[in-house]
Amino acid sequence: MSAQRKDRRDLFFIAALLLGILILFMLPIGYVLLQNHFATVRAHRMLVHARALLRQDGLPLSVDEMNRLTTPPPLAENAAPIYDKIFMNFNQNPQWSLLERQTYPLLDNWLATIPIAPFGFTTSRPSASAMTPAQQESLLHVAQQYVQSARAQFPLTAKAVALPYCNFQRNWSLGSNLTFPEYSQAYKLIRLLLLRALLLDRAGKPLEALQQIDLGVKVAKQIGSDPVLLAFLTQYAMEGMLQRAWMRVVENHANDPQVLQCADKVSCDFGHGPDLIRDMYSEALWTELTSRVAHAEGERFLEEVNPQLTSPMPLGNSSESFLTHFWNRLLGKEQSKSLAAPTIDLMEANMLDYLHNFIQIEKRYANDPYQAMKAVQQLSADVSDAATRAPKEYFLVSVMDSNYQTTAIKGIYLRAWARQRQLVLDLFKYRLQHHQFPKDLSVFPNEETLDPFSDRPMRYRRTVQGFVLTSVGERALAANTSSDELTVRYPLSK
């Protein structure tokens, strides 16, 4: 009997020991599972809250919402079909491209600048100033030939800009795979209009030249109305060229009150800043669509995104379950390359939260671009610090942050250009009345003299023959920037 009791005690002891071992083994697993559960709940709550904020801002988070916000206008009010015809004409006449490329030095020399490529990057080409008079005449002949060959584009352009809307009816479900071939074609149209303005100005027809510049400004605004950041950056690049052409015509005819009056009207048609909420439509939608791709194809998603990052994310996933991690390590496998669902939700939530904060900054400082840019820079610094601690959760922000900072800065450029155009007109009108330029800018309203980049008066210096007017540009925002100041010199020194 005692032997049986001893056997039972031994069995009970062994069972208790095994149960204890099992409990000890299950405790960390249970802890990790509980941890993952709370992480999932937290990520979901953050995502729901971020989506609610974006919808309050008026941004779409689904293709259906985007389609409702971009409903095509009546055909009779939509300029897009006319632009399609204009762009088709470019494609069907390859000889135009050959003629256009030959005129690059001529137009670049007239604009007195290194040309601005379609999306804001500079390129280098030979300057026409180094050419002989015979070579310049030859280029003028090519420009006339090109403008004459493409003359049917001008009435079509005038018809397009007279319409109130421009909607190209995008297939938003393509997400980041959506392309925008119209933008490069629109850039060709701008250069054609500028060539015609150059020829008209040389022919002593400044009013007609300003009309061509005005057409270009309206084209840029219609293209920029597309609800994507790329559309605004395209508009910015085109307006940079149009701004310089406007300056050339005004400088060449500064003593003609009629020209100054016409130039004033054209100046009012230029853009004065991005329509930020509309430009962010695509950013909110693409964030949502990108998140769906990450949920469906975590490994391929990481492989495609990593090359875009300055510091690529480690492919191993620290958020994978304890059991998966233990089993992989036991079998000698590498960590999973997939992304856990809570991590993806946090990626999207942080990106949407960034967009919301960015929009709120721009709304709060709508009339103070300098303070807006400083706040955007602080936002960028904050998310950069957060990304250092949690690179996966903030990788979408890391990829896109520089684009939004660029957008904010380009918006200030548009304001600075508008301020310089106004001051140039004021200076020339002052000279017509007083037969000389003023000693300083105090004779003009203070708000007209402020530099949007610094919130201080623009630098002005009267010279023997004219003046120098300077905006400090991006240097006011970052001491280490290599960007040049925005300087207007009269008379122009090439």
PDB file of N, CA, C and O in Angstrom, residues 265-315:
ATOM      1  N   LYS A 265      -1.803  93.427 -65.281  1.00  0.00           N
ATOM      2  CA  LYS A 265      -2.925  92.495 -65.409  1.00  0.00           C
ATOM      3  C   LYS A 265      -2.419  91.054 -65.548  1.00  0.00           C
ATOM      4  O   LYS A 265      -2.979  90.132 -64.962  1.00  0.00           O
ATOM      5  N   VAL A 266      -1.368  90.878 -66.340  1.00  0.00           N
ATOM      6  CA  VAL A 266      -0.806  89.536 -66.509  1.00  0.00           C
ATOM      7  C   VAL A 266      -0.251  89.015 -65.183  1.00  0.00           C
ATOM      8  O   VAL A 266      -0.422  87.847 -64.833  1.00  0.00           O
ATOM      9  N   SER A 267       0.396  89.891 -64.427  1.00  0.00           N
ATOM     10  CA  SER A 267       0.976  89.495 -63.148  1.00  0.00           C
ATOM     11  C   SER A 267      -0.080  88.934 -62.208  1.00  0.00           C
ATOM     12  O   SER A 267       0.183  87.995 -61.453  1.00  0.00           O
ATOM     13  N   CYS A 268      -1.290  89.502 -62.258  1.00  0.00           N
ATOM     14  CA  CYS A 268      -2.364  89.035 -61.379  1.00  0.00           C
ATOM     15  C   CYS A 268      -2.799  87.613 -61.703  1.00  0.00           C
ATOM     16  O   CYS A 268      -3.403  86.931 -60.860  1.00  0.00           O
ATOM     17  N   ASP A 269      -2.519  87.142 -62.923  1.00  0.00           N
ATOM     18  CA  ASP A 269      -2.924  85.792 -63.314  1.00  0.00           C
ATOM     19  C   ASP A 269      -1.945  84.719 -62.840  1.00  0.00           C
ATOM     20  O   ASP A 269      -2.272  83.530 -62.856  1.00  0.00           O
ATOM     21  N   PHE A 270      -0.744  85.132 -62.429  1.00  0.00           N
ATOM     22  CA  PHE A 270       0.220  84.153 -61.924  1.00  0.00           C
ATOM     23  C   PHE A 270      -0.302  83.528 -60.632  1.00  0.00           C
ATOM     24  O   PHE A 270      -1.105  84.121 -59.904  1.00  0.00           O
ATOM     25  N   GLY A 271       0.193  82.326 -60.319  1.00  0.00           N
ATOM     26  CA  GLY A 271      -0.161  81.683 -59.059  1.00  0.00           C
ATOM     27  C   GLY A 271       0.495  82.381 -57.886  1.00  0.00           C
ATOM     28  O   GLY A 271       1.575  82.956 -58.012  1.00  0.00           O
ATOM     29  N   HIS A 272      -0.174  82.360 -56.750  1.00  0.00           N
ATOM     30  CA  HIS A 272       0.368  83.002 -55.548  1.00  0.00           C
ATOM     31  C   HIS A 272       0.591  81.998 -54.419  1.00  0.00           C
ATOM     32  O   HIS A 272       0.816  82.377 -53.288  1.00  0.00           O
ATOM     33  N   GLY A 273       0.507  80.712 -54.729  1.00  0.00           N
ATOM     34  CA  GLY A 273       0.723  79.672 -53.734  1.00  0.00           C
ATOM     35  C   GLY A 273      -0.096  78.449 -54.090  1.00  0.00           C
ATOM     36  O   GLY A 273      -1.070  78.534 -54.831  1.00  0.00           O
ATOM     37  N   PRO A 274       0.293  77.276 -53.554  1.00  0.00           N
ATOM     38  CA  PRO A 274      -0.418  76.046 -53.901  1.00  0.00           C
ATOM     39  C   PRO A 274      -1.772  75.951 -53.210  1.00  0.00           C
ATOM     40  O   PRO A 274      -1.976  76.511 -52.132  1.00  0.00           O
ATOM     41  N   ASP A 275      -2.692  75.258 -53.861  1.00  0.00           N
ATOM     42  CA  ASP A 275      -3.960  74.880 -53.225  1.00  0.00           C
ATOM     43  C   ASP A 275      -3.663  73.598 -52.461  1.00  0.00           C
ATOM     44  O   ASP A 275      -3.851  72.494 -52.960  1.00  0.00           O
ATOM     45  N   LEU A 276      -3.183  73.759 -51.238  1.00  0.00           N
ATOM     46  CA  LEU A 276      -2.562  72.646 -50.525  1.00  0.00           C
ATOM     47  C   LEU A 276      -3.507  71.485 -50.295  1.00  0.00           C
ATOM     48  O   LEU A 276      -3.133  70.323 -50.498  1.00  0.00           O
ATOM     49  N   ILE A 277      -4.725  71.758 -49.872  1.00  0.00           N
ATOM     50  CA  ILE A 277      -5.648  70.655 -49.585  1.00  0.00           C
ATOM     51  C   ILE A 277      -5.888  69.834 -50.849  1.00  0.00           C
ATOM     52  O   ILE A 277      -5.851  68.600 -50.826  1.00  0.00           O
ATOM     53  N   ARG A 278      -6.099  70.505 -51.981  1.00  0.00           N
ATOM     54  CA  ARG A 278      -6.323  69.772 -53.234  1.00  0.00           C
ATOM     55  C   ARG A 278      -5.057  69.018 -53.642  1.00  0.00           C
ATOM     56  O   ARG A 278      -5.137  67.879 -54.114  1.00  0.00           O
ATOM     57  N   ASP A 279      -3.897  69.610 -53.477  1.00  0.00           N
ATOM     58  CA  ASP A 279      -2.655  68.933 -53.835  1.00  0.00           C
ATOM     59  C   ASP A 279      -2.423  67.684 -52.991  1.00  0.00           C
ATOM     60  O   ASP A 279      -1.738  66.756 -53.413  1.00  0.00           O
ATOM     61  N   MET A 280      -2.990  67.665 -51.777  1.00  0.00           N
ATOM     62  CA  MET A 280      -2.798  66.534 -50.875  1.00  0.00           C
ATOM     63  C   MET A 280      -3.822  65.428 -51.079  1.00  0.00           C
ATOM     64  O   MET A 280      -3.756  64.397 -50.399  1.00  0.00           O
ATOM     65  N   TYR A 281      -4.794  65.621 -51.970  1.00  0.00           N
ATOM     66  CA  TYR A 281      -5.763  64.550 -52.239  1.00  0.00           C
ATOM     67  C   TYR A 281      -5.044  63.240 -52.551  1.00  0.00           C
ATOM     68  O   TYR A 281      -5.328  62.191 -51.981  1.00  0.00           O
ATOM     69  N   SER A 282      -4.131  63.316 -53.508  1.00  0.00           N
ATOM     70  CA  SER A 282      -3.449  62.098 -53.951  1.00  0.00           C
ATOM     71  C   SER A 282      -2.584  61.512 -52.850  1.00  0.00           C
ATOM     72  O   SER A 282      -2.439  60.281 -52.754  1.00  0.00           O
ATOM     73  N   GLU A 283      -1.996  62.353 -52.000  1.00  0.00           N
ATOM     74  CA  GLU A 283      -1.104  61.860 -50.959  1.00  0.00           C
ATOM     75  C   GLU A 283      -1.865  61.012 -49.948  1.00  0.00           C
ATOM     76  O   GLU A 283      -1.377  59.960 -49.508  1.00  0.00           O
ATOM     77  N   ALA A 284      -3.051  61.467 -49.560  1.00  0.00           N
ATOM     78  CA  ALA A 284      -3.848  60.693 -48.620  1.00  0.00           C
ATOM     79  C   ALA A 284      -4.302  59.377 -49.247  1.00  0.00           C
ATOM     80  O   ALA A 284      -4.215  58.309 -48.627  1.00  0.00           O
ATOM     81  N   LEU A 285      -4.776  59.445 -50.491  1.00  0.00           N
ATOM     82  CA  LEU A 285      -5.247  58.236 -51.164  1.00  0.00           C
ATOM     83  C   LEU A 285      -4.114  57.241 -51.361  1.00  0.00           C
ATOM     84  O   LEU A 285      -4.266  56.040 -51.103  1.00  0.00           O
ATOM     85  N   TRP A 286      -2.955  57.711 -51.815  1.00  0.00           N
ATOM     86  CA  TRP A 286      -1.842  56.808 -52.073  1.00  0.00           C
ATOM     87  C   TRP A 286      -1.299  56.193 -50.777  1.00  0.00           C
ATOM     88  O   TRP A 286      -0.786  55.083 -50.780  1.00  0.00           O
ATOM     89  N   THR A 287      -1.408  56.918 -49.674  1.00  0.00           N
ATOM     90  CA  THR A 287      -1.026  56.340 -48.390  1.00  0.00           C
ATOM     91  C   THR A 287      -1.910  55.148 -48.065  1.00  0.00           C
ATOM     92  O   THR A 287      -1.435  54.084 -47.645  1.00  0.00           O
ATOM     93  N   GLU A 288      -3.208  55.313 -48.285  1.00  0.00           N
ATOM     94  CA  GLU A 288      -4.155  54.219 -48.027  1.00  0.00           C
ATOM     95  C   GLU A 288      -3.893  53.040 -48.958  1.00  0.00           C
ATOM     96  O   GLU A 288      -3.850  51.875 -48.525  1.00  0.00           O
ATOM     97  N   LEU A 289      -3.702  53.322 -50.255  1.00  0.00           N
ATOM     98  CA  LEU A 289      -3.465  52.246 -51.215  1.00  0.00           C
ATOM     99  C   LEU A 289      -2.130  51.547 -50.956  1.00  0.00           C
ATOM    100  O   LEU A 289      -2.012  50.327 -51.116  1.00  0.00           O
ATOM    101  N   THR A 290      -1.121  52.305 -50.561  1.00  0.00           N
ATOM    102  CA  THR A 290       0.180  51.716 -50.232  1.00  0.00           C
ATOM    103  C   THR A 290       0.068  50.787 -49.038  1.00  0.00           C
ATOM    104  O   THR A 290       0.679  49.712 -48.997  1.00  0.00           O
ATOM    105  N   SER A 291      -0.725  51.183 -48.055  1.00  0.00           N
ATOM    106  CA  SER A 291      -0.939  50.339 -46.879  1.00  0.00           C
ATOM    107  C   SER A 291      -1.590  49.020 -47.269  1.00  0.00           C
ATOM    108  O   SER A 291      -1.230  47.954 -46.752  1.00  0.00           O
ATOM    109  N   ARG A 292      -2.534  49.081 -48.203  1.00  0.00           N
ATOM    110  CA  ARG A 292      -3.190  47.837 -48.653  1.00  0.00           C
ATOM    111  C   ARG A 292      -2.179  46.914 -49.334  1.00  0.00           C
ATOM    112  O   ARG A 292      -2.205  45.695 -49.129  1.00  0.00           O
ATOM    113  N   VAL A 293      -1.306  47.489 -50.144  1.00  0.00           N
ATOM    114  CA  VAL A 293      -0.276  46.681 -50.800  1.00  0.00           C
ATOM    115  C   VAL A 293       0.635  46.043 -49.762  1.00  0.00           C
ATOM    116  O   VAL A 293       1.003  44.868 -49.868  1.00  0.00           O
ATOM    117  N   ALA A 294       1.001  46.812 -48.736  1.00  0.00           N
ATOM    118  CA  ALA A 294       1.881  46.284 -47.692  1.00  0.00           C
ATOM    119  C   ALA A 294       1.216  45.131 -46.951  1.00  0.00           C
ATOM    120  O   ALA A 294       1.871  44.133 -46.611  1.00  0.00           O
ATOM    121  N   HIS A 295      -0.085  45.240 -46.691  1.00  0.00           N
ATOM    122  CA  HIS A 295      -0.796  44.141 -46.025  1.00  0.00           C
ATOM    123  C   HIS A 295      -0.804  42.894 -46.898  1.00  0.00           C
ATOM    124  O   HIS A 295      -0.675  41.774 -46.398  1.00  0.00           O
ATOM    125  N   ALA A 296      -0.964  43.082 -48.206  1.00  0.00           N
ATOM    126  CA  ALA A 296      -1.090  41.945 -49.116  1.00  0.00           C
ATOM    127  C   ALA A 296       0.250  41.351 -49.526  1.00  0.00           C
ATOM    128  O   ALA A 296       0.365  40.141 -49.720  1.00  0.00           O
ATOM    129  N   GLU A 297       1.272  42.205 -49.666  1.00  0.00           N
ATOM    130  CA  GLU A 297       2.549  41.749 -50.217  1.00  0.00           C
ATOM    131  C   GLU A 297       3.710  42.329 -49.412  1.00  0.00           C
ATOM    132  O   GLU A 297       4.506  43.099 -49.935  1.00  0.00           O
ATOM    133  N   GLY A 298       3.782  41.950 -48.150  1.00  0.00           N
ATOM    134  CA  GLY A 298       4.770  42.545 -47.264  1.00  0.00           C
ATOM    135  C   GLY A 298       6.198  42.422 -47.746  1.00  0.00           C
ATOM    136  O   GLY A 298       6.954  43.384 -47.753  1.00  0.00           O
ATOM    137  N   GLU A 299       6.605  41.212 -48.175  1.00  0.00           N
ATOM    138  CA  GLU A 299       7.995  40.993 -48.586  1.00  0.00           C
ATOM    139  C   GLU A 299       8.347  41.799 -49.837  1.00  0.00           C
ATOM    140  O   GLU A 299       9.349  42.514 -49.869  1.00  0.00           O
ATOM    141  N   ARG A 300       7.504  41.714 -50.885  1.00  0.00           N
ATOM    142  CA  ARG A 300       7.794  42.448 -52.125  1.00  0.00           C
ATOM    143  C   ARG A 300       7.697  43.953 -51.896  1.00  0.00           C
ATOM    144  O   ARG A 300       8.458  44.730 -52.466  1.00  0.00           O
ATOM    145  N   PHE A 301       6.796  44.324 -51.016  1.00  0.00           N
ATOM    146  CA  PHE A 301       6.638  45.739 -50.685  1.00  0.00           C
ATOM    147  C   PHE A 301       7.920  46.298 -50.090  1.00  0.00           C
ATOM    148  O   PHE A 301       8.410  47.354 -50.488  1.00  0.00           O
ATOM    149  N   LEU A 302       8.501  45.568 -49.126  1.00  0.00           N
ATOM    150  CA  LEU A 302       9.751  46.016 -48.511  1.00  0.00           C
ATOM    151  C   LEU A 302      10.887  46.069 -49.523  1.00  0.00           C
ATOM    152  O   LEU A 302      11.695  47.003 -49.520  1.00  0.00           O
ATOM    153  N   GLU A 303      10.950  45.081 -50.390  1.00  0.00           N
ATOM    154  CA  GLU A 303      12.025  45.032 -51.381  1.00  0.00           C
ATOM    155  C   GLU A 303      11.949  46.213 -52.339  1.00  0.00           C
ATOM    156  O   GLU A 303      12.975  46.731 -52.790  1.00  0.00           O
ATOM    157  N   GLU A 304      10.735  46.660 -52.670  1.00  0.00           N
ATOM    158  CA  GLU A 304      10.572  47.788 -53.589  1.00  0.00           C
ATOM    159  C   GLU A 304      10.817  49.120 -52.903  1.00  0.00           C
ATOM    160  O   GLU A 304      11.318  50.060 -53.506  1.00  0.00           O
ATOM    161  N   VAL A 305      10.475  49.199 -51.623  1.00  0.00           N
ATOM    162  CA  VAL A 305      10.566  50.478 -50.917  1.00  0.00           C
ATOM    163  C   VAL A 305      11.963  50.753 -50.401  1.00  0.00           C
ATOM    164  O   VAL A 305      12.429  51.891 -50.414  1.00  0.00           O
ATOM    165  N   ASN A 306      12.665  49.723 -49.957  1.00  0.00           N
ATOM    166  CA  ASN A 306      13.977  49.923 -49.345  1.00  0.00           C
ATOM    167  C   ASN A 306      14.940  50.766 -50.178  1.00  0.00           C
ATOM    168  O   ASN A 306      15.663  51.601 -49.639  1.00  0.00           O
ATOM    169  N   PRO A 307      15.012  50.551 -51.526  1.00  0.00           N
ATOM    170  CA  PRO A 307      15.943  51.383 -52.309  1.00  0.00           C
ATOM    171  C   PRO A 307      15.631  52.872 -52.249  1.00  0.00           C
ATOM    172  O   PRO A 307      16.490  53.696 -52.531  1.00  0.00           O
ATOM    173  N   GLN A 308      14.396  53.251 -51.878  1.00  0.00           N
ATOM    174  CA  GLN A 308      14.028  54.662 -51.830  1.00  0.00           C
ATOM    175  C   GLN A 308      14.497  55.336 -50.557  1.00  0.00           C
ATOM    176  O   GLN A 308      14.494  56.557 -50.460  1.00  0.00           O
ATOM    177  N   LEU A 309      14.886  54.536 -49.546  1.00  0.00           N
ATOM    178  CA  LEU A 309      15.248  55.097 -48.255  1.00  0.00           C
ATOM    179  C   LEU A 309      16.735  55.407 -48.179  1.00  0.00           C
ATOM    180  O   LEU A 309      17.564  54.689 -48.706  1.00  0.00           O
ATOM    181  N   THR A 310      17.058  56.515 -47.510  1.00  0.00           N
ATOM    182  CA  THR A 310      18.449  56.864 -47.269  1.00  0.00           C
ATOM    183  C   THR A 310      19.106  55.795 -46.396  1.00  0.00           C
ATOM    184  O   THR A 310      20.234  55.379 -46.634  1.00  0.00           O
ATOM    185  N   SER A 311      18.376  55.356 -45.366  1.00  0.00           N
ATOM    186  CA  SER A 311      18.857  54.277 -44.508  1.00  0.00           C
ATOM    187  C   SER A 311      17.838  53.145 -44.576  1.00  0.00           C
ATOM    188  O   SER A 311      16.825  53.174 -43.883  1.00  0.00           O
ATOM    189  N   PRO A 312      18.064  52.149 -45.457  1.00  0.00           N
ATOM    190  CA  PRO A 312      17.081  51.075 -45.642  1.00  0.00           C
ATOM    191  C   PRO A 312      16.724  50.378 -44.335  1.00  0.00           C
ATOM    192  O   PRO A 312      17.548  50.241 -43.436  1.00  0.00           O
ATOM    193  N   MET A 313      15.456  49.953 -44.244  1.00  0.00           N
ATOM    194  CA  MET A 313      14.990  49.251 -43.059  1.00  0.00           C
ATOM    195  C   MET A 313      15.562  47.845 -43.009  1.00  0.00           C
ATOM    196  O   MET A 313      15.716  47.209 -44.043  1.00  0.00           O
ATOM    197  N   PRO A 314      15.857  47.324 -41.813  1.00  0.00           N
ATOM    198  CA  PRO A 314      16.215  45.908 -41.709  1.00  0.00           C
ATOM    199  C   PRO A 314      15.008  45.067 -42.091  1.00  0.00           C
ATOM    200  O   PRO A 314      13.887  45.371 -41.703  1.00  0.00           O
ATOM    201  N   LEU A 315      15.239  44.005 -42.857  1.00  0.00           N
ATOM    202  CA  LEU A 315      14.112  43.209 -43.329  1.00  0.00           C
ATOM    203  C   LEU A 315      13.506  42.359 -42.227  1.00  0.00           C
ATOM    204  O   LEU A 315      12.335  42.011 -42.283  1.00  0.00           O
TER     205      LEU A 315
END
